[in-house]
Coordinates of C-alpha atoms in Angstrom, one line a residue:
M1 CA -10.0 -6.3 -16.3
W2 CA -7.8 -7.8 -13.6
K3 CA -7.0 -11.4 -14.4
G4 CA -5.0 -12.9 -11.6
D5 CA -2.6 -10.4 -10.2
P6 CA -2.9 -6.8 -11.3
T7 CA -0.9 -5.2 -14.1
T8 CA -0.9 -1.5 -15.0
W9 CA 0.8 0.8 -17.5
G10 CA 4.5 0.4 -16.5
L11 CA 4.2 -1.8 -13.4
R12 CA 3.0 -5.3 -12.7
F13 CA 2.0 -6.7 -9.3
R14 CA 2.1 -10.2 -7.9
R15 CA 1.4 -11.7 -4.5
M16 CA 4.3 -11.9 -2.1
A17 CA 6.0 -15.2 -1.7
S18 CA 8.4 -16.5 0.9
S19 CA 11.1 -16.3 -1.8
D20 CA 10.8 -12.5 -1.7
I21 CA 12.6 -12.3 1.6
D22 CA 15.7 -10.8 0.2
V23 CA 14.1 -7.9 -1.7
M24 CA 11.5 -7.3 1.1
S25 CA 14.2 -7.4 3.8
A26 CA 16.2 -4.8 1.8
L27 CA 13.0 -2.6 1.3
V28 CA 11.6 -2.6 4.8
G29 CA 15.1 -2.6 6.3
D30 CA 16.1 0.6 4.5
P31 CA 16.1 3.5 7.0
Q32 CA 15.1 5.9 4.1
V33 CA 12.1 3.8 3.1
M34 CA 11.0 3.4 6.7
R35 CA 11.8 6.9 8.0
Y36 CA 8.1 7.5 8.9
Y37 CA 7.8 4.2 10.9
S38 CA 9.2 3.6 14.4
A39 CA 12.2 1.8 13.0
P40 CA 13.4 -0.2 9.9
K41 CA 12.5 -3.9 10.1
T42 CA 14.8 -6.8 10.6
R43 CA 15.0 -9.8 8.3
E44 CA 12.8 -11.7 10.7
Q45 CA 10.2 -8.9 10.7
A46 CA 10.3 -8.8 6.9
A47 CA 9.5 -12.5 6.9
D48 CA 6.6 -11.7 9.2
W49 CA 5.5 -8.9 6.9
I50 CA 5.4 -11.4 4.0
S51 CA 3.5 -14.0 6.1
W52 CA 1.0 -11.4 7.3
S53 CA 0.4 -10.3 3.7
R54 CA -0.2 -13.8 2.5
A55 CA -2.6 -14.5 5.3
H56 CA -4.4 -11.2 4.5
H57 CA -4.8 -12.3 0.9
A58 CA -6.1 -15.7 2.0
A59 CA -8.6 -14.2 4.4
Y60 CA -9.9 -11.2 2.5
G61 CA -8.9 -11.7 -1.2
F62 CA -6.5 -8.7 -1.1
G63 CA -3.3 -7.7 0.7
L64 CA 0.1 -6.4 -0.3
W65 CA 1.7 -7.1 -3.7
I66 CA 5.2 -7.0 -4.9
S67 CA 5.5 -4.2 -7.5
E68 CA 7.9 -4.7 -10.4
T69 CA 8.5 -3.1 -13.8
V70 CA 7.2 -5.1 -16.7
A71 CA 10.8 -6.1 -17.2
G72 CA 10.9 -7.6 -13.7
E73 CA 12.8 -5.0 -11.7
F74 CA 11.7 -4.9 -8.1
I75 CA 10.2 -1.5 -7.2
G76 CA 8.6 -2.1 -3.8
D77 CA 5.3 -3.2 -2.4
C78 CA 1.8 -1.9 -2.5
G79 CA -1.8 -3.0 -1.8
L80 CA -4.9 -2.9 0.2
T81 CA -5.2 -4.0 3.8
W82 CA -7.6 -3.7 6.7
Q83 CA -6.4 -1.1 9.2
E84 CA -8.0 0.4 12.3
V85 CA -8.7 4.1 11.9
N86 CA -10.3 6.0 14.7
R87 CA -11.2 2.6 16.2
A88 CA -13.1 1.4 13.1
P89 CA -11.9 -1.0 10.3
Q90 CA -11.0 0.7 7.0
T91 CA -9.6 -0.5 3.7
E92 CA -6.3 1.2 3.4
V93 CA -4.1 1.7 0.3
G94 CA -0.4 1.6 1.1
Y95 CA 2.9 1.6 -0.9
H96 CA 6.7 1.5 -0.3
V97 CA 9.2 2.3 -3.1
R98 CA 12.9 1.5 -3.0
S99 CA 14.7 4.7 -1.9
E100 CA 16.7 5.2 -5.1
L101 CA 13.4 5.0 -7.1
Q102 CA 11.3 7.4 -5.0
G103 CA 10.0 10.5 -6.8
L104 CA 9.5 8.8 -10.1
G105 CA 5.8 8.2 -9.9
Y106 CA 5.8 4.6 -8.9
A107 CA 3.8 5.2 -5.7
T108 CA 1.2 7.1 -7.6
E109 CA 0.9 4.3 -10.2
A110 CA 0.7 1.6 -7.6
G111 CA -1.9 3.5 -5.6
A112 CA -4.0 4.0 -8.7
A113 CA -3.8 0.3 -9.5
C114 CA -4.9 -0.5 -5.9
L115 CA -7.9 1.9 -6.2
E116 CA -8.9 0.2 -9.5
F117 CA -8.7 -3.2 -7.7
A118 CA -10.8 -1.9 -4.8
R119 CA -13.4 -0.5 -7.2
D120 CA -13.6 -3.7 -9.2
H121 CA -13.1 -6.4 -6.6
T122 CA -14.2 -5.2 -3.2
D123 CA -17.4 -3.8 -1.6
A124 CA -15.5 -0.9 0.0
D125 CA -17.3 2.5 0.0
C126 CA -14.0 4.3 0.3
V127 CA -10.3 3.6 0.6
V128 CA -8.2 5.5 3.1
G129 CA -4.5 6.4 3.2
I130 CA -2.8 6.6 6.6
I131 CA 0.1 9.0 6.3
H132 CA 2.6 10.4 8.7
P133 CA 2.1 14.2 8.9
E134 CA 5.7 14.9 7.7
N135 CA 5.5 12.5 4.8
R136 CA 4.8 15.0 2.1
P137 CA 5.8 12.7 -0.9
S138 CA 3.2 10.2 0.2
E139 CA 0.6 12.9 0.6
R140 CA 1.3 14.1 -2.9
A141 CA 0.9 10.5 -4.3
A142 CA -2.4 10.2 -2.4
E143 CA -3.6 13.5 -3.9
E144 CA -2.6 12.4 -7.4
I145 CA -4.9 9.4 -7.1
G146 CA -7.8 11.6 -5.9
M147 CA -7.5 11.3 -2.1
T148 CA -8.3 14.3 0.1
L149 CA -7.4 14.9 3.7
V150 CA -10.3 14.0 6.0
G151 CA -8.7 14.3 9.4
D152 CA -6.4 12.7 11.9
D153 CA -6.4 9.2 13.4
Q154 CA -7.3 9.8 17.0
G155 CA -7.1 6.1 17.9
S156 CA -3.4 5.8 17.4
S157 CA -0.6 6.3 19.9
F158 CA 1.1 8.7 17.4
L159 CA -0.3 11.3 15.0
R160 CA -1.4 9.9 11.6
R161 CA -3.2 11.9 8.9
V162 CA -6.0 10.2 7.1
S163 CA -6.9 10.8 3.5
S164 CA -9.8 9.2 1.7
V165 CA -11.4 8.6 -1.7
A166 CA -14.8 7.1 -2.6
V167 CA -14.6 4.1 -4.8
Q168 CA -17.3 2.8 -7.2
C169 CA -17.9 -0.9 -6.9
A170 CA -18.5 -2.9 -10.0
S171 CA -21.1 -5.1 -8.3
S172 CA -23.4 -2.3 -7.2
G173 CA -22.6 0.7 -9.4
A174 CA -21.8 4.2 -8.1
R175 CA -21.8 4.8 -4.5

């Protein structure tokens, strides 16, 4: 069902490009969007974020995408990445939504599209969400896509809650 970059009901997704520096710098530089991170990111760090995502796509076949409305309005980013959870590599779903668009269901829609991609295009048994314990909106989005709290990440220098959902892979049937 996914031909090239993913598209869902009201959103479309595409791989990040160097030309996305302005929108990504505004997104990850926004204190409201990044309130559960150590600090908002600088323009240089946003460029590194884009480069890292592009390298992740090249190495693993997935990474972060730009999320837009079908009319082309920038919403944020989302995708699947490898993250270390309790000292083990896990496939994580993540999303960031422009602060003025938060609470409108975009994170839920983006997360659901990422799970569909994981199910159809990866061999992951499960996908995790790594969520700051005070980030209730992100927890609700994770719950909406079927994730349940499975514990805390003990391998991190700060507390992170971990939610998980099993995914069914197209190549091997139900797991």
